CSV table of C-alpha atoms in Angstrom, one decimal:
chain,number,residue,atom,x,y,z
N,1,UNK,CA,-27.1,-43.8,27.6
N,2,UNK,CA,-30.4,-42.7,26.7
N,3,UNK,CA,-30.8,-41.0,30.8
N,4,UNK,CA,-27.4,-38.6,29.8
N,5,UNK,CA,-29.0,-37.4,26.5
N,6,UNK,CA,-32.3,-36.7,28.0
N,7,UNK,CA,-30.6,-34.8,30.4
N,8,UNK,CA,-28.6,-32.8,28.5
N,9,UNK,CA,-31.5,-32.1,26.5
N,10,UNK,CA,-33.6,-30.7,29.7
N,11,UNK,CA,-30.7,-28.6,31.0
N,12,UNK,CA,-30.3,-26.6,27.4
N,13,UNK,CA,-34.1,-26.2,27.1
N,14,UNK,CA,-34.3,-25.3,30.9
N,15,UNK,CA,-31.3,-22.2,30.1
N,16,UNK,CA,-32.9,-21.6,26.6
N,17,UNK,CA,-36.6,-21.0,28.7
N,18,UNK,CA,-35.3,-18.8,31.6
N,19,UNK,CA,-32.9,-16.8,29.2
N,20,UNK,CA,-30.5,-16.5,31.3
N,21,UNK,CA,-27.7,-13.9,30.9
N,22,UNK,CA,-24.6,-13.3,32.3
N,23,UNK,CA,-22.3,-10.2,31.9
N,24,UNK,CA,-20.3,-10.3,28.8
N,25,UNK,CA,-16.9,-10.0,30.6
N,26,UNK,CA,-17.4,-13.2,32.3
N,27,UNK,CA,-18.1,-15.2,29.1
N,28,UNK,CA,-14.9,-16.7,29.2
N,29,UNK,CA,-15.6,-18.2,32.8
N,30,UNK,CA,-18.6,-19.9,31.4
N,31,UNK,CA,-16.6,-20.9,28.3
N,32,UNK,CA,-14.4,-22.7,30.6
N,33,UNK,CA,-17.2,-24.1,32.6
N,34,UNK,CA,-18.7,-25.8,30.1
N,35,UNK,CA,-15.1,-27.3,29.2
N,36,UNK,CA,-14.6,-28.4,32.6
N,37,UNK,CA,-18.1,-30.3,32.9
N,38,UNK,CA,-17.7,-31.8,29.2
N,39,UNK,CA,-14.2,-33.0,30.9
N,40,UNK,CA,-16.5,-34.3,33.8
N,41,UNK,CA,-18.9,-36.0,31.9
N,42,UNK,CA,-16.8,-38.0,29.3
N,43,UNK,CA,-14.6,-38.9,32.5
N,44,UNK,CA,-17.9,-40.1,34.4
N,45,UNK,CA,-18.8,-42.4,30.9
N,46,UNK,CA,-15.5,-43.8,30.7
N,47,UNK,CA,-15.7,-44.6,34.6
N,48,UNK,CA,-19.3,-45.9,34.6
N,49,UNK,CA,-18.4,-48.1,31.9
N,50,UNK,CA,-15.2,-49.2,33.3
N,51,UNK,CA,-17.1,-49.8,36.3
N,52,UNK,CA,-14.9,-47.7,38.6
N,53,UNK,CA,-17.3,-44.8,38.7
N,54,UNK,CA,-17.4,-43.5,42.1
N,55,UNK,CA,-19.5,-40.7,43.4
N,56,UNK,CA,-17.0,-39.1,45.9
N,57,UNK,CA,-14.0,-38.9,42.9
N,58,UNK,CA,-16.2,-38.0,40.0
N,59,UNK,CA,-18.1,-34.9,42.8
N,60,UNK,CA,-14.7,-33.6,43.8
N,61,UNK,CA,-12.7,-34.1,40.7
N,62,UNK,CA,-15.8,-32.1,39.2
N,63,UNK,CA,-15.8,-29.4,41.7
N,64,UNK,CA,-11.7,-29.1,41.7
N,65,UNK,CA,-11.1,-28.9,38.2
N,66,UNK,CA,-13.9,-25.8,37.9
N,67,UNK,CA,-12.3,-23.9,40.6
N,68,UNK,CA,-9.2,-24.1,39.3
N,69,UNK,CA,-10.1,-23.6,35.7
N,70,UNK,CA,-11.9,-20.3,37.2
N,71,UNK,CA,-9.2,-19.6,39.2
N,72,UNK,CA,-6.7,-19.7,35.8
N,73,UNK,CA,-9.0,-17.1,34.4
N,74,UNK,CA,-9.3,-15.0,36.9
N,75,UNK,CA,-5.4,-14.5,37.4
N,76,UNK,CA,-4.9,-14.3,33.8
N,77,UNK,CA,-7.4,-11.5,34.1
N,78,UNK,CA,-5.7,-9.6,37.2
N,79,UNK,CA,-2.3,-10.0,35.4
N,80,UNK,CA,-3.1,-8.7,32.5
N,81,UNK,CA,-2.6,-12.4,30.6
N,82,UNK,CA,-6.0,-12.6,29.2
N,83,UNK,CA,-4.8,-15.7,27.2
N,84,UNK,CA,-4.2,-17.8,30.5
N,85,UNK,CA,-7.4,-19.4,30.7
N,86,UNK,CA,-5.8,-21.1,27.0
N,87,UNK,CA,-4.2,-23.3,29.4
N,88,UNK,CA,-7.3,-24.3,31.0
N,89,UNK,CA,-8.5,-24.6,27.8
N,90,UNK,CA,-5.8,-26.8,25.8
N,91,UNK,CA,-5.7,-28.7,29.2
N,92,UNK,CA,-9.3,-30.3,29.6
N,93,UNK,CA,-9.3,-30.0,25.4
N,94,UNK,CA,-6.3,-33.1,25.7
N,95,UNK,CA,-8.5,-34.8,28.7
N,96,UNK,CA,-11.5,-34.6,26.5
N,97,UNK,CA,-10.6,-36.3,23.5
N,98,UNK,CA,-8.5,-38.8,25.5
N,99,UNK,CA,-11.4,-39.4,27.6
N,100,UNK,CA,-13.6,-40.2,24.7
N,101,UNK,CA,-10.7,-42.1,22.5
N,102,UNK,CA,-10.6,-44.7,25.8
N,103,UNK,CA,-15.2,-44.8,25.7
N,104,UNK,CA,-14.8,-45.6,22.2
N,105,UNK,CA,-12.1,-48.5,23.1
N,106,UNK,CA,-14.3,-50.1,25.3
N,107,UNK,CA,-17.2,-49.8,23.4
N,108,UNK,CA,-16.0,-51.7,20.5
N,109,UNK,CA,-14.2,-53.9,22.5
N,110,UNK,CA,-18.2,-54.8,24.1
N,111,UNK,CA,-19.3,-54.8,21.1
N,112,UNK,CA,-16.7,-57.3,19.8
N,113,UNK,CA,-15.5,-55.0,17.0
N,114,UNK,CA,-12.1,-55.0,17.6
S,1,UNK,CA,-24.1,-56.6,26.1
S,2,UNK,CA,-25.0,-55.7,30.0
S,3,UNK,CA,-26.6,-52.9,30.7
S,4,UNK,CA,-24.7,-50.1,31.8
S,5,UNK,CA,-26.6,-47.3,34.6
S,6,UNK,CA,-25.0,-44.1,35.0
S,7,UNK,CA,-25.0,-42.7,38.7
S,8,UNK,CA,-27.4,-39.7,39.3
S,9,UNK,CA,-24.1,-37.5,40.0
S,10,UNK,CA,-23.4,-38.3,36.1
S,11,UNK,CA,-26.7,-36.9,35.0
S,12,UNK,CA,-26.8,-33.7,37.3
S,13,UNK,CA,-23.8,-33.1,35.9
S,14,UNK,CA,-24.7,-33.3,32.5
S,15,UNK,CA,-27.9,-31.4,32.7
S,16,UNK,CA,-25.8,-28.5,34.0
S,17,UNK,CA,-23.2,-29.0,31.2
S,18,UNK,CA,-26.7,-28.5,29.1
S,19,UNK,CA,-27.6,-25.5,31.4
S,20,UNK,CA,-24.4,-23.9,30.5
S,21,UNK,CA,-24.0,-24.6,27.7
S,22,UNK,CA,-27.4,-22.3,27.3
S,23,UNK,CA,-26.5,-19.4,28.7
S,24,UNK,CA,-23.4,-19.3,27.0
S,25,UNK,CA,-25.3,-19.1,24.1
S,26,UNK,CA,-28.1,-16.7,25.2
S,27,UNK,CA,-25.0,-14.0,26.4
S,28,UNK,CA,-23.3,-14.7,23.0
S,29,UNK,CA,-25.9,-14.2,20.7
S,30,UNK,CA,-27.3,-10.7,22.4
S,31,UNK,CA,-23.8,-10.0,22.0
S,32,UNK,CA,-23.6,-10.9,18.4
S,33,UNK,CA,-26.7,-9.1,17.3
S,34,UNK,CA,-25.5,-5.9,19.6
S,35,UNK,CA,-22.9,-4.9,17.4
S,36,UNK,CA,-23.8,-4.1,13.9
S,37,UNK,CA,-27.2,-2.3,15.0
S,38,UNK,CA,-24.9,0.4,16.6
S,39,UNK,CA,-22.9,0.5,13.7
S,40,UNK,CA,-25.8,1.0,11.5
S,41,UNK,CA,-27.8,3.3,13.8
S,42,UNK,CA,-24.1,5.4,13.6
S,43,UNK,CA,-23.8,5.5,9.8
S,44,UNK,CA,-27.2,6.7,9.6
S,45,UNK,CA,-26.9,9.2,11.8
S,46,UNK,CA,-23.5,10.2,10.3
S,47,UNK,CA,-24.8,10.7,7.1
S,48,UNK,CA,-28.2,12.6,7.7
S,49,UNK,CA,-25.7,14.8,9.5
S,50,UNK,CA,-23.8,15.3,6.6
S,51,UNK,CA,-26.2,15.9,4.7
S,52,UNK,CA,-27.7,18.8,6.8
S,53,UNK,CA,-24.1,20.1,6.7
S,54,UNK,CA,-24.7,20.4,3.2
S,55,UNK,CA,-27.7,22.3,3.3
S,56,UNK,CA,-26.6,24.8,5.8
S,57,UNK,CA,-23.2,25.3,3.7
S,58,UNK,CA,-26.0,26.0,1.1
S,59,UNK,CA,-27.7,28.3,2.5
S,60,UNK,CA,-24.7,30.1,4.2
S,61,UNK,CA,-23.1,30.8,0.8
S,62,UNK,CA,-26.7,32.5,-0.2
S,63,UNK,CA,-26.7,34.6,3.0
S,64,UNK,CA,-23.0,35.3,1.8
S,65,UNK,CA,-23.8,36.7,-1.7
S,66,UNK,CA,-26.9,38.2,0.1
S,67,UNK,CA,-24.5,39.7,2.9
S,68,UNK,CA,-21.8,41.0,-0.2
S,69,UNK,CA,-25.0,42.8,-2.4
S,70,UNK,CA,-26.4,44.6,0.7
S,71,UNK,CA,-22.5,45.6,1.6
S,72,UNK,CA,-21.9,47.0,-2.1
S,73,UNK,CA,-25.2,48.6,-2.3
S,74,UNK,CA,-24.5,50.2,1.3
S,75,UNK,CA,-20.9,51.5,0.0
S,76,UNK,CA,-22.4,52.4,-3.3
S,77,UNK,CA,-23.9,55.6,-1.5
S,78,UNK,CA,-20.7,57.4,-0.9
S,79,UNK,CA,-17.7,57.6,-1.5
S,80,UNK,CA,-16.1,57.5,1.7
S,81,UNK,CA,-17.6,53.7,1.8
S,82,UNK,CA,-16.1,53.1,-1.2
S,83,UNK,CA,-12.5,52.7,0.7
S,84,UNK,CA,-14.2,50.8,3.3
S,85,UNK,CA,-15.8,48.7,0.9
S,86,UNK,CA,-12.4,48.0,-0.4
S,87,UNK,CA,-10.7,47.7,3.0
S,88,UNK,CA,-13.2,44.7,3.6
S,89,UNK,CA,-13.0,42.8,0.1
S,90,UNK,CA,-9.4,42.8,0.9
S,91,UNK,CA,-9.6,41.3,4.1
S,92,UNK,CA,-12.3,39.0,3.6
S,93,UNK,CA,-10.0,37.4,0.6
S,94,UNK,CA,-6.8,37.3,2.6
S,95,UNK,CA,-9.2,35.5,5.7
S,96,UNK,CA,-10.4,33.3,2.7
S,97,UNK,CA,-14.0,34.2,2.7
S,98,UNK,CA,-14.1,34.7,-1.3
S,99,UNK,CA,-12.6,33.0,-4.3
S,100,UNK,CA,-9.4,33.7,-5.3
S,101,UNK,CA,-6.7,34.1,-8.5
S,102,UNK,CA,-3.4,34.4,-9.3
S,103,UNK,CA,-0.5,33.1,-10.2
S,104,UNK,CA,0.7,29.9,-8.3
S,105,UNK,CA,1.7,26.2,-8.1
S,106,UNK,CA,-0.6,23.1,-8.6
S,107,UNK,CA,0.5,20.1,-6.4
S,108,UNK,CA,-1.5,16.6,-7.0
S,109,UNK,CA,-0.8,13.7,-4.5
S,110,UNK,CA,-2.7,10.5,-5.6
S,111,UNK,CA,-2.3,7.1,-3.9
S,112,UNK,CA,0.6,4.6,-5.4
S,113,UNK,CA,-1.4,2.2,-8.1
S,114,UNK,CA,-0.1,-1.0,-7.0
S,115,UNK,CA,0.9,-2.6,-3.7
S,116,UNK,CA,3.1,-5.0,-3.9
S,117,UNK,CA,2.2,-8.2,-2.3
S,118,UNK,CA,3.5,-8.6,1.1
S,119,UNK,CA,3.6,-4.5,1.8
S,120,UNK,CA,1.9,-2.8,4.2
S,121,UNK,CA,-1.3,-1.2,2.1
S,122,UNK,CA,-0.9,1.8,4.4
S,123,UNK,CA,2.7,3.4,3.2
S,124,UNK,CA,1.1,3.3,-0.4
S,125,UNK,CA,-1.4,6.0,0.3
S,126,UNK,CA,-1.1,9.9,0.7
S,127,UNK,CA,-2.1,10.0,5.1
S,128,UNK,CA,-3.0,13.7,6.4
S,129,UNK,CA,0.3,13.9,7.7
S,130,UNK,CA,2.1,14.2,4.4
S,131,UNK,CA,-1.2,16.9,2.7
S,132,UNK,CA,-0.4,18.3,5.8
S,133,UNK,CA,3.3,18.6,5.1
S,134,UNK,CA,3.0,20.2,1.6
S,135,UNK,CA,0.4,23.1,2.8
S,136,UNK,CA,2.6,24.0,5.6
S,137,UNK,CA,5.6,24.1,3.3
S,138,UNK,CA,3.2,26.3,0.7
S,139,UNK,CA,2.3,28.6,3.4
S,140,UNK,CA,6.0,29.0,4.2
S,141,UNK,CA,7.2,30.0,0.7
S,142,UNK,CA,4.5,32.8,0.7
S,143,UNK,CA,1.4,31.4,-0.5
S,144,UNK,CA,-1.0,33.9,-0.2
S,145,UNK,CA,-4.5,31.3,-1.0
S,146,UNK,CA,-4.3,27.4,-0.7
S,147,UNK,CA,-7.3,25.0,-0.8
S,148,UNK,CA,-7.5,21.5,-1.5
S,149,UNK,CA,-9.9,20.0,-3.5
S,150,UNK,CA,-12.3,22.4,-3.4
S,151,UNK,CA,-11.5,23.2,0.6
S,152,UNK,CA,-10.0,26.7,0.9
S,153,UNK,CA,-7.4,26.5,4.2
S,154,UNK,CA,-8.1,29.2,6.8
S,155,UNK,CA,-6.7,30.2,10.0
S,156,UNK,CA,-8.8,27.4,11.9
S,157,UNK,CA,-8.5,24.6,9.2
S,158,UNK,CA,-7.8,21.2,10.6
S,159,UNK,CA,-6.1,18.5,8.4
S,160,UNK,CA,-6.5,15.1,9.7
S,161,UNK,CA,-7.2,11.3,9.3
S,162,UNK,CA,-10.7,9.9,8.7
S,163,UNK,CA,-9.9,6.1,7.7
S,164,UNK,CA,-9.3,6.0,4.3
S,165,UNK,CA,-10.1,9.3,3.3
S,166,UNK,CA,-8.8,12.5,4.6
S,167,UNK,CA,-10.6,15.7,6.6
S,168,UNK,CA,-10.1,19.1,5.3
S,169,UNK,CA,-12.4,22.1,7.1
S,170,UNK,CA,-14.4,19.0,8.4
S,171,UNK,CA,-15.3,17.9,4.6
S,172,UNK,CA,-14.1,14.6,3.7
S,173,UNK,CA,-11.5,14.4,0.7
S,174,UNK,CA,-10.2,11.3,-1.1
S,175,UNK,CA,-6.6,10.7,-3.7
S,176,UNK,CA,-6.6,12.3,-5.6
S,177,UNK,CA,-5.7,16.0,-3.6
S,178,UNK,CA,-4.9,18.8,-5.6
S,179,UNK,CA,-3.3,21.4,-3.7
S,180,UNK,CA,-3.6,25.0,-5.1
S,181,UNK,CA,-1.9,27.8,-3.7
S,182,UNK,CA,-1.4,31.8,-5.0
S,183,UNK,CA,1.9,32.9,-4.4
S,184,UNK,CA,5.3,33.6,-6.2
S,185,UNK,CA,5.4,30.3,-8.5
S,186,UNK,CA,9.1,30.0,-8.2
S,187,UNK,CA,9.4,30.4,-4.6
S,188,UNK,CA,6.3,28.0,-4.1
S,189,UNK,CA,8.2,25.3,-5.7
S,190,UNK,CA,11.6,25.8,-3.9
S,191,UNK,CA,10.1,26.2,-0.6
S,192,UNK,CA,8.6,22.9,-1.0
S,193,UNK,CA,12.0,21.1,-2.1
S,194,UNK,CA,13.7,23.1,1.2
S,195,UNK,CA,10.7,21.3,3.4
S,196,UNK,CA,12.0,18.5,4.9
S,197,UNK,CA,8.5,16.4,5.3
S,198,UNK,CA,7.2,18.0,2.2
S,199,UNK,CA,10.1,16.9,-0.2
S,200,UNK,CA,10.1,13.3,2.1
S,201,UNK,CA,6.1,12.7,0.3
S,202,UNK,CA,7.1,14.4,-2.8
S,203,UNK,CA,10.7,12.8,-3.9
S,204,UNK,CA,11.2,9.6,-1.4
S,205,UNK,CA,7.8,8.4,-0.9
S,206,UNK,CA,7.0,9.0,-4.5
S,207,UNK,CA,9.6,6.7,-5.5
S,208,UNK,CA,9.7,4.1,-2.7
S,209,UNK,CA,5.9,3.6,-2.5
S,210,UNK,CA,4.9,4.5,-6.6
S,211,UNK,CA,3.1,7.7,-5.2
S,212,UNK,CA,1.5,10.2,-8.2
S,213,UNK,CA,3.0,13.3,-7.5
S,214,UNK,CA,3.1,15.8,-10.0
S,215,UNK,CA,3.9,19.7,-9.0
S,216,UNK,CA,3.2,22.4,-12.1
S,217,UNK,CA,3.7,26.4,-11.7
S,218,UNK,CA,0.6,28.8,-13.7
S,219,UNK,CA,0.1,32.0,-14.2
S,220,UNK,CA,-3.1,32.1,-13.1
S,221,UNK,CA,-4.8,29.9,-10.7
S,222,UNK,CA,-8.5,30.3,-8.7
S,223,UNK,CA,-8.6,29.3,-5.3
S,224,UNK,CA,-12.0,28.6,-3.8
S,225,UNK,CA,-13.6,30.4,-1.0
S,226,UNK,CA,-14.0,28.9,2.4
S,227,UNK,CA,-17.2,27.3,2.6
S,228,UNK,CA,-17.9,26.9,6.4
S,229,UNK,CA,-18.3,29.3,9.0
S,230,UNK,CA,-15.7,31.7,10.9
S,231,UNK,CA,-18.5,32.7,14.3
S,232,UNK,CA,-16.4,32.4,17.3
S,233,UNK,CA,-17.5,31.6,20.1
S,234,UNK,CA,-14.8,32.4,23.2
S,235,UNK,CA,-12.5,35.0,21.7
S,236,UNK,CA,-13.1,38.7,22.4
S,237,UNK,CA,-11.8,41.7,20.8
S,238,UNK,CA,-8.7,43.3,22.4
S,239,UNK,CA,-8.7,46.9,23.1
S,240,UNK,CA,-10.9,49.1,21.6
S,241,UNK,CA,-10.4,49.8,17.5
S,242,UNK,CA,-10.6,46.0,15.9
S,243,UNK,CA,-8.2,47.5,13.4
């Protein structure tokens, strides 16, 4: 667990560092970026600890779901339905929590808590 | 409890989650601080301009007085001049460039006291449109001077919105407005309940949204001068005698 949170630690101080900016008018791209690799990364927990993890699945279920997160926003922004990318939103919002609701399950189910 | 190792797939991944994450928050927080700078940077600017408006009105007025001794002193010498002299008082009070008396009507819009909760805020206070309204209606029973609050209306006075207060000759006005205007007292006050938008702010609104409205005739009245300045800059005389 300790490997993830270092991780995560080096990739915000390596964006905080370079101060990197993007235009404002693609915030919402990134917004949903970040929600697709959080999606991504409980996923990946819940498969490494169910033991299922598999590089191929995790890569292209990774790689998909940004696409078509981006792709959401973009049409809601050539339609004039700014609020699309909600869906994308409210979609890997659901995926997160029940991604982490089954980590916890088998955590405390390790840890003989339950 | 085994050990658990995560795949290196699973870490790239989340130091790009961490990556983003970053940036996100380096566009949002220039964005953040981007805002109220320009909004204070405006205000300031706004209000030295204002207040260099002020000093020129200032100093316009003196050139004014300055402008009227030199003109009497000039038409003092004869007494052809002294027609002249008259000609151009005349005028310059009909085009509004001195102050004004006579008999008249006072009108004075305020904003409604209390809004009821659930109302829209907006219908309870006096908008351009309905100040508007009553100064056309004035001018249309024969008033010969209006000004509100202090703002003498002229051929090229504008009367429009500025959030929450209300523009007048460029000069910002708030509720209360008192509207005075010279004319034939009774014919002021009928011409205003004939106007259709005039009588709408002064007998509907005034009971629907608890609108002050009160509307008294005098005998005498002063009307202000205009205060800003009449220098075109596009027109040209027609013809050859201006008269």
């Amino acid at each position: 667990m300790m490997v993830l949170v270092l991780a995560l630690a080096l990739g915000v101080t390596l964006g905080l560092l370079t101060d990197l900016q993007i235009p404002p008018n693609l915030l919402t791209y990134v917004g949903v970026a970040v929600l697709a690799a959080f999606d991504s990364c409980f996923g990946g927990i819940k498969a490494s600890l169910e033991r299922t993890f598999d590089d191929k699945v995790f890569a292209f279920g990774f790689i998909t779901n940004t696409l078509l997160a981006a792709f959401i926003v973009f049409i809601g922004d050539r339609i004039g339905v700014r609020e699309l990318y909600l869906a994308a939103v409210v979609a890997f919002g659901i995926r997160l929590f029940d991604n982490l609701a089954s980590v916890r399950r088998i955590v405390f189910q390790r840890r003989g808590w339950e | 409890m085994d050990r658990i190792t995560f795949r290196p797939s699973l870490v790239i991944v989340f130091a790009m989650l961490g990556f983003l994450v970053a940036i996100a928050f380096n566009t949002a927080r220039d964005l953040g601080q981007a805002r109220p700078d320009r909004v204070g940077d405006l205000a300031t600017v706004a209000r030295d301009m204002e207040t260099q408006r002020d000093e020129l009105q200032q100093r316009l007025s003196e050139l004014r007085h300055r402008m009227n001794d030199l003109e009497r002193e000039a038409a003092e010498d004869a007494g052809v001049r002294e027609t002249f002299s008259r000609e151009l008082r005349e005028a310059r009070a009909s085009a509004g460039l001195s102050g004004v008396v006579g008999p008249g009507l006072e009108v004075i819009l305020a904003d409604g006291t209390e809004v009821p909760p659930g109302a829209d805020p907006n219908d309870y206070v006096i908008h351009d449109t309905d100040l508007a309204a009553v100064v056309n209606a004035l001018l249309a029973g024969g008033a010969e001077a209006i000004d509100v609050n202090g703002e003498r209306i002229v051929g090229t006075t504008p009367i429009r919105c500025a959030g929450t207060t209300i523009l007048v000759n460029s000069v910002r006005i708030g509720s209360p407005y008192t509207v005075r205007a010279i004319g034939d007292p009774v014919e002021l006050e009928a011409a205003l309940a004939e106007d259709h938008s005039a009588s709408l702010v002064l007998v509907t609104y005034k009971k629907q949204f608890s609108l002050q409205v009160s509307v008294s005739q005098s005998n005498r009245l002063q009307v202000a001068a205009f205060k800003g300045t009449l220098r075109p800059q596009y027109l040209q005389q027609v013809g050859g005698d201006p008269s």
